[in-house]
Structures are given as structure tokens and as C-alpha cells.
């Protein structure tokens, strides 16, 4: 029933290794009028009072888990909607969702608050949770917030004499520190590593203890619980179950910290030997250990050269009394410090992939701190993501005017139509119509494109005259798809385009505020606006967003949009099995942008020194041509000396 | 008994506003042979078992608080030692400190672990907690970790329908987000602010409710608890006390989030009116409110232009039954969203100042993200603190060779003596003695200076021939003060210098690993090393550090040392009432460095264009001359056109 795939994904310069667990029972996304990801949970009991009165606690927990899993998946996948049909007819939002659900949501987004990432609305008969993407809020967090929200990391650490589960919001910090240590430890000799252990003396006492064959019952041991030692005494009955549960936890804790001894059969209060597993064959412990370590889930960082499995020593000491009668054993498991990370179970997190809410086994494998290591990066654009200082801001603004999306276009009054050259050509053919699209009294920008779909790597629809994106403060973002005659198919095409734009703004552009794009058709001859709200082919549902989605800062959206426009998937991506986010240089973009009317020219020469990016431009142009003219690979004649490139393009 | 002072401190580019609460009972630092800050707690009960058996719970808590306060102060002030004399004679470290103490330490350093910042050692009769500075671990945290550890922030926020106290480790994130919002909200019209509130409709219902004069008992209200509303019903008895306690908490929570209503006299389960304060004069509520808001502790960010006090509306509704009999009141307090931060009480944190552990009232007022805004900054040195990329590393290494502290000097074998020019002059006068100082088989550097004390802005001692700092991997750092004849006074001078070097490496250089500097005298004629361990004038205590203090990475120390050498206090500091950390440019440093033998030259011309830093060099030189020749201000003849500068120098 379970299918596992493994791949690497680069998310805003942040690498993650993801093992996808696809379950046939996975919740599927549904199609609605929303240009957004919509998870339908179905019927559910809502409201603090009503949920408290539920007798079926298992059913309540299963409802809660569905919502939390969906919320986690949407947080990790660009945001979206959770559709719920309250079982109780007279439910209103003022009854609350239920404290158990709220607590689950709270844990997902700590240290943020619930209202930072979730907002609610009742639309038709549904109660909807709107989820904002758990994207890197780079400005406030300096880029160190984990890019992936998780429900349970299933990893432990030692902190003094305690064993702590690593909280989801501490996981990224923990991972980063571990990785840093792997890097530091790489060049060191084993001698150097050993000496650093300041508890050497104490550990010698423990080791001597472990190497005994027999020990007297009720004898007190000479060492106590510490970072490196944990005592547990188990009753005879459920030894195997309880030992098994505790083992993975303490192996993870000791292995993830500085190593140590997990010792059963000693009372932790009195430090006296009590013994455990009386009458059991000592082989039992050996087999249990072998099975436990075989099943252990560990990951190695990419900078880890050892890639060893977890090392351990098992000591079984006979517990005897003065008459040499046996009273079970003291089992001492020494777990060596592991180079990377040990989990007690599969970490729990969710993601949307292939239209499903899927469980993912997540580990951030490399943190590159912003976009720095991507080879084709425009230096002036780095600060976009990195919290711009005053000097860089200036430089950045200067460099982005080439896109015609300079920030000065957001005037204090009125709405500017851009990009200007395309507009003038459009308004030559068709009588000026941009004023029809501009709402009165707002300020912002209306950005025209020959086809926004092609710009963001979708197939071009020939019935589309042009697209216009409207960003005004205090309004919802709108995509106007300008057509001759509105059809349901075009409406759906516009919705898909709007959805892609929204996803790219969040996932590629790093936009971190609430964002939606509402698709609308603009019939040019009749000059009428048709919205999908009035005419929906899929799931019946009004298209309504909470007020939070109104644009707060147009410039912030434009910054993200610039990144979306300049980014492209590198050929390297497929070779490495991960997505490399590259950015075009300004010169490259200018060449491409000047050829936005692909239909109008038949040949083009690009010349430049080796390594300046001619191939990238060629690739981008070919992709554009493919998308614009709907070419099948065999319909394109490539004349190319570079055979691997030709094969790649095909 | 309490004295309050208020000033601004810049710590590695991070501004904090600190109100110091100096208490005459404050714990004072003691003088020992350690070149470190030592807090003496005195007699104390230690060990998990023994502490659990303590009957005097108040005494136990007071002991715990002493340790936690001292630990917090040392974390915030460059690290140091906590000296404890265990009351129980047979105490050993393997008994643990006691879980209550451990939990307190754990909360101070989350999400780090106890062993990252605390380590223990028994020296003589004492048990010592060694505390590593809670300095910015910039590499792993990207510079966003709070620079100040605190015990309790005393600030609240709303998260969904709950009120949460902000945990110390979430405080910095919370502050940063608030400050960001202040910046964003500044330019917005009130209209824009209001519209953003998506819960407008619901709030209208609440407001209508509040504007009633009378309400029937047992009537259910039309709204429930939400982010914006909290119901509390109090029994008649302790109304004043309990209301007072709850008020500050909810005012802080609502004011710090998005505002809201705190309503008493309604049952939160049934939403039915029950009334409170039966028979009380309604004036009581008004007076209570006035007093509460008067005492409220709020701070404003420096980018806040409104600087308003907390706004509120108090509504008192009479609760009546069908016969119009009174049943007390419903009190609804509307707290408006506050521009900055509201505390329920004074936040608790500690710092060492003037040799005392002092309570501080801390608020980080500006986060400049690294060193960026400091005007005199060497760009090539920024990456030192910011987690160096491979390209910057190269550039940086190139620029720092001028210090003769290029990183290549740390050879895989042996110890290099630097700075080379000074060495050769020294070894002309005195027969080569550096080999006496170098331990065998180690690798590292031995850095000579005419006087390390003068380099780090202490007075020069004329009996000191030179100083040499020894940094070897796997050893403790040592400061050798080279003298003709060892005296107790010189030993103390060496200890003071070593202490200053250690403090500067942490506080200015941003060194974040365990660090100590062990002072030693080197008698040149007899070629003997005298350490303070054997001959201590102050508190009797062996000078012994845990193994953690052995150097792990010499280059990391050198990076911090470079920053210490290049930094100087700007004249701006005093004008602004805060310390500005400036760095010399490379050219400035070269001029200064070439004149390290101040005694040997009588005049110097520095020429350059206006603004290139001639004054800074002049100032630095004059300070050096003052420190070297022990000049009193009136002994220096300043010929200066710039009168304010002359007055400043005096
Ligand atoms: Zn590894
Ligand atoms: Zn303010």
C-alpha cells in the first residue's frame, strides 16, 4: 500500500531531502473556483463546546489529525484552504474551532501565533481555514526559520540529566548546529576528539562498572545520573515492550548529544542495584539490540564523510546475592556519539504533491543561507531576500528598472500600466482598454504581459490576447485574462494561471504575507469582466477571501515578482536530482525581454564570450517558443554542435 | 534603597536600552586567581536527593534563585564562574546539582542545552559552575539569537483564543516582529489600519453589547471567546486581588497582539451573564483601571513616532433580573492595539556591572543585523561575524595579513612567533627567549606585543618588558607577561590584562566558544614561569579550568582578536549616550601599527583628504601616548584648531 520515492528539492536555496510516503487513502485536493489549493476535510464536529461533548474520543482525534495534517501540508506547500462542513447546523465561527484543534495549529507555527498563519471564514455552508504559507520570513528571522513546519520531529537530545524531545520550532536550530559540528569535526584526529570530552574521569568509572561480570544486589553504584548516564528500573512484566519504547528514545538522545550509557536494573533514586529480567536468557538483550539498531532511522548530512551507522556496546552484568543466587541483570547500553542525526521514529510532516496531502519524511540537508551558492545569481538581487539595507536598496532599485517594474511606479495616486512598450503596441491594435480594468481611487500597478502563463512556464492559450496583473493596495490581487469571447475553458485557464502565479510568488519569490490571485476574464469587444465566481464548472463554492488577503504593500509583491521573472530551472537540477534555483543576469533578461513578441521575428544572433550565458538564453528562448507555438519535441529542428544540450532540450 | 540609571549599550551592533536596578544587597564579584568574573554564592545545598529532602522550601527557592540570577548575569556579561560551597560534606558532582536548579539553567539557555553553556568542576572544597557567555553565536543562528538571556520576560500575547506568556527564547523573535510592524505601520492612514482588521463584523457585535446600560442575568451573549474576547467570571470574595492580577496579564496580551475585550461577569462555558462585584460602587472599576494603567510598564521602539500610552475604554453594564433587581455588573475593558510592547511586570534579567550582579530591565531597542550600520566599518571584516562564505573568506584573509595574523601562520606543526618585526627588535635586546614559552608538540601562535594592556586600552606598566599571548590547539590560552623580576603586583597586573583580553574577545570579538586566558609571569633573567596559581593574594583557590576551555580552533580566536585590535570607541558614543563599536580601516591601522614603539619617535605627520580619518588616528595615538607615559590631561600640550576636539580629548 505504501510507495516510497526519494528526491532532493531546493526551496529558495534551502535543500531538503524528502522521502515521500504516498498513501492511497491520502486526501486529494479538489477543484473549486478558488485559484488556490483546496483540501476538503468533509463533515466535522466544530466548536469548543460541541467537541468537548463528543463521546467518540477516537473519532475526535481522527478529525483533529485530518485538520492538522492538512494544515501542515498547506503550510509547507505555498498555503491554501481547508474546507470543512460543520456537522452541527447552527455552528458559527464565534463558537471557536475547538481547543484541541487550536492547540494543534499553535504547535505547528510556534513561535508565530495562530492568527499569523491561519484565518477563518464561513462561505456558503462551509467553514474554511485559510492557511498562509510557512515561507521563509527572511526579514524578521534572518533566514534561519525552518522552511518546513512539522508535527513531530521524533528526535531527542540530552540536556543535563534530562532527555528532551526536540520541539518542531527548535528542530532547525538543532539541525544547523549538528551540521556545523560535522563540518568542524571533519578535519580532527580521533585523539583531539577524545580529549575534548571533559567527563573522561567519570566515564572511566562507568566503563569499569560495565566491564564487571557479576555485581551484588543492593550495592550502590559509584556514579549518578548525568548527561552521560541514565538509570531505568523495569518491572518484570512488560519488560520487552517498555524497554523497546525507551531504547529508541535514549539511543536518539545519547547519539544526538555526546553519547552515553542507558542502564537498566539500577534504581535511579537510591543508585542501588535491583536487577531486571530475572529468568530471561541474556541472548534476549542481544537480539533486541540488534533488531532495534537495524530499524533505527538515521540521516547523514551531505558534508559528513564518515556516513557510519550508530555504534554501540552492550554489557550484560549478572546480579547476584551473597549466596550467588541470580537476580536478573544489569543491562548497560553504551551509545557512541553519532556523526549526524538519529530519529526514534519517522518524523511526521506533510506536503502537497501531485494533488495529494502526503506524509513526508523530512530532513533539511543543506542550509545555504539565502541564495548565495547558486551559480547564476545576480548579486544585486541577493538583498531582495536578505532584508535589504539602505545602500543595497538603492543599487537594487536601479538594477530593476530594466524590468519596468521600478518601485517608483507605485505612485501615491492612481495606477500605472506597465510594461510600457508592450502596452503601446497593444493599444495600437485595440483601443485603449486598461482604464476599464483600473478601480478608482486605488494606488498600485497593472502589469501587462503577452501571456503571463508563458512567462511562468505554462503553455500558451491562443485565444488569450494578453494578461494583466493588477496589484493595488487595499484590494485583492487580480489576474485579468483578456479574451475575445469568454468560455468556461478560458475561465479555467485563467484560474490555473492565477494559481501558478500565486504559488510562484510564494515559493520562488519568497513572498511571505497573505496572498491570493483572483482570476477574471475581460471580454475585449464587450468590455465586460467575468469572474469565475458567477460561473463555476467544478465544486460549487463562492469565491471569497478574508480581508487579510488585501494587499498591504505593493512593493513587496513586486520584489517577489521580479524574482519569479528572473528565475529559471537550471539544467544542473536534473543531474543533481534537486531543483536549482538560478537567476538570470540582467543582460540575459534584457535580451529575452526585448524578444517578448516571439511571433514577430524569425532569427536571432546571440554572441558573447564563453561562459557568459549564451546557452541559458538559447534554452530559455527555445522553451518560450515551445510553449508559445505548442511544439512537440520532434517538430523543432536543432542545429547544435553540443549533442548533450540537444538531448537535454528534447 | 533602589537606584535607577538608564543608558544605551551597543553590543556588537545590537542596541539595548537598559535600566539598571542597583541593589545594595547585590552579590559582588570576588577576587581570585582566576582571570575571570567569579560570583561567590557561598554555602548551598547541592545534589538532587539532598535538595528534595529540604524542608525549608523557601530557603531552597532562595538558593535556586541566587544560582539562576548569577548564571543569567554571567551569560549576559561575558561568562565566568559561580562558586558554591556545598553544605553536605560528602557531595560529589555525580549527585547532580538538583533538578530544580537544572530546570532553571535549562530555561535560561533554550534552545541550547545546559551543557552548551554550563560545565562543572570541583576545585578544592568548592563546586564551580563555569558559564560560557551567551554571546551571539552568529554562525549558527544567523545573528538573530537574542543577545540577552532573561529569566522571565513578563510579556503576553494572544494566540487564537489563548493568552500565552512569551518564553524567554521567543522574546527576541517577538520583539523583532513588533518592531518590523511599527516600521510598516508608520506611513499608513488610520483607514488602512482599520480595514486590515478582518474581524470587523464580530467586533461590532461586541461593541454594541458593551454600549448597553443594562443586561438581563442568565442571558446568553451573541459572541464567544476569540482572539479579541476573553470572558472571566470572578467570585465575590477576592475580586480586587484576582481582577488586578488578571488585568495586567490581559492588557499586555491584547495590547501586544491586535487589541480586544476583557470581560468579567460572563461565564466562559455557557456564555451566559452571571454578573460580578455585586454591591460594589461602579467607581471601584474606574479607579482600579486608572491605577492599573498608570503603573503599566511599556516601551517604545526608536522607530515609533506615536509614543502613545496604552488606550482603553471601560464599559460597566448593570446586570438586572426581570424585577430589575441588581446582580452586580458586567465589566468590559477594551484594550486597543499598542504601537510597541506592554509588560505585565518588570522583565527579569541580570547583568554584571561595577562588579555586582544587578537586576536589569532590558529591552532590545534596535537590531541592526550584524555590524552593518557602524560608519567606520572595514567591509572586508563584516563577514567575520556573519558566517563567512568562501569568496569573502579569501578577501578577508588577504586583508588581515597586515596584522601579521594571517591564518596561514597556524601551521600543522609547531608554533609561530608573531608579530615578526616586534620579535626581531625584542630578540636584539634580549637573547631569544620565545622558545622557552612554547610548549612542545603543539601547534598554534605566540603573539608578541609591546604591551597587550595598552593594545586593549589599559594603562601601561613600566616594569613589563613585553606581553606574549599563546594560543595552541588543545591547550588553555596563556598570557605571558615578560618582566625583569616577578612581584605580586605584576602578577595581579598580568591577571587584570588577561581578564580584559578574555572579556574583549567575547564581547567585542564575538568569540562564542569556551574561552579563558591564564595569566603567567615570565622572569626574563631567570627564564622561569611564575603562575598565579602558586601565589595568590586574594581568595585562596586553585586556578583550574575544565577541559572544555582547551582551544578547539586557533583561527576562530584569531578572527576575534583581529576585531578586538581594530575596534575603538567612537567619540559619537558619548554624544549619543551609547557605545558605538567602530572599526579602523586597514590604512588607519597600518599607520598606527607602524608606530608601535611610541617611545622611539618624536613627531609624526598624517595627511589625507577631509573625512579620511586623520582625527581618528590622532585620537588613537594620543590615547596610546597617554596610556604609555601615564600622562595627566594637563601634561599634554594640544595645538589644535578644533576646540571641541581638544575638549573631548581632555
Ligand atoms: Zn554522518
Ligand atoms: Zn510605540
CSV table of N, CA and C in Angstrom, one decimal, chain B residues 128 137 156 178 209 220 227 359 378 392 423 450 457 484 517 525 529:
chain,number,residue,atom,x,y,z
B,128,UNK,N,32.2,24.4,41.3
B,128,UNK,CA,32.1,25.6,40.5
B,128,UNK,C,31.3,25.3,39.2
B,137,UNK,N,25.9,33.6,18.8
B,137,UNK,CA,26.5,32.5,18.1
B,137,UNK,C,26.1,32.8,16.6
B,156,UNK,N,3.0,39.1,27.4
B,156,UNK,CA,2.0,38.2,27.0
B,156,UNK,C,1.6,38.5,25.5
B,178,UNK,N,7.5,42.8,16.2
B,178,UNK,CA,6.8,44.1,16.6
B,178,UNK,C,7.4,45.3,16.0
B,209,UNK,N,-22.8,45.3,22.3
B,209,UNK,CA,-23.0,44.7,23.6
B,209,UNK,C,-22.5,45.6,24.7
B,220,UNK,N,-27.7,34.8,27.3
B,220,UNK,CA,-26.5,34.3,26.6
B,220,UNK,C,-26.1,35.4,25.7
B,227,UNK,N,-9.8,35.5,19.5
B,227,UNK,CA,-8.6,36.3,19.7
B,227,UNK,C,-8.9,37.6,20.4
B,359,UNK,N,20.1,43.4,38.8
B,359,UNK,CA,18.9,43.2,38.1
B,359,UNK,C,18.8,44.3,36.9
B,378,UNK,N,35.3,48.3,8.3
B,378,UNK,CA,36.0,47.7,7.2
B,378,UNK,C,35.1,46.7,6.6
B,392,UNK,N,34.3,35.6,0.3
B,392,UNK,CA,34.7,36.6,1.3
B,392,UNK,C,35.9,36.1,2.1
B,423,UNK,N,59.2,41.1,17.2
B,423,UNK,CA,60.0,40.0,17.7
B,423,UNK,C,61.5,40.2,17.5
B,450,UNK,N,54.2,44.9,22.4
B,450,UNK,CA,54.9,45.8,23.4
B,450,UNK,C,54.2,45.8,24.7
B,457,UNK,N,43.6,49.1,25.7
B,457,UNK,CA,43.2,50.3,26.4
B,457,UNK,C,43.3,50.3,27.9
B,484,UNK,N,61.3,41.7,34.4
B,484,UNK,CA,62.7,41.5,35.0
B,484,UNK,C,62.6,40.7,36.2
B,517,UNK,N,41.8,33.0,29.7
B,517,UNK,CA,43.2,33.4,29.4
B,517,UNK,C,43.9,33.3,30.8
B,525,UNK,N,65.4,37.3,33.3
B,525,UNK,CA,66.8,36.8,33.7
B,525,UNK,C,66.9,35.4,34.1
B,529,UNK,N,58.9,30.6,34.7
B,529,UNK,CA,57.5,30.9,34.6
B,529,UNK,C,56.8,30.9,35.9
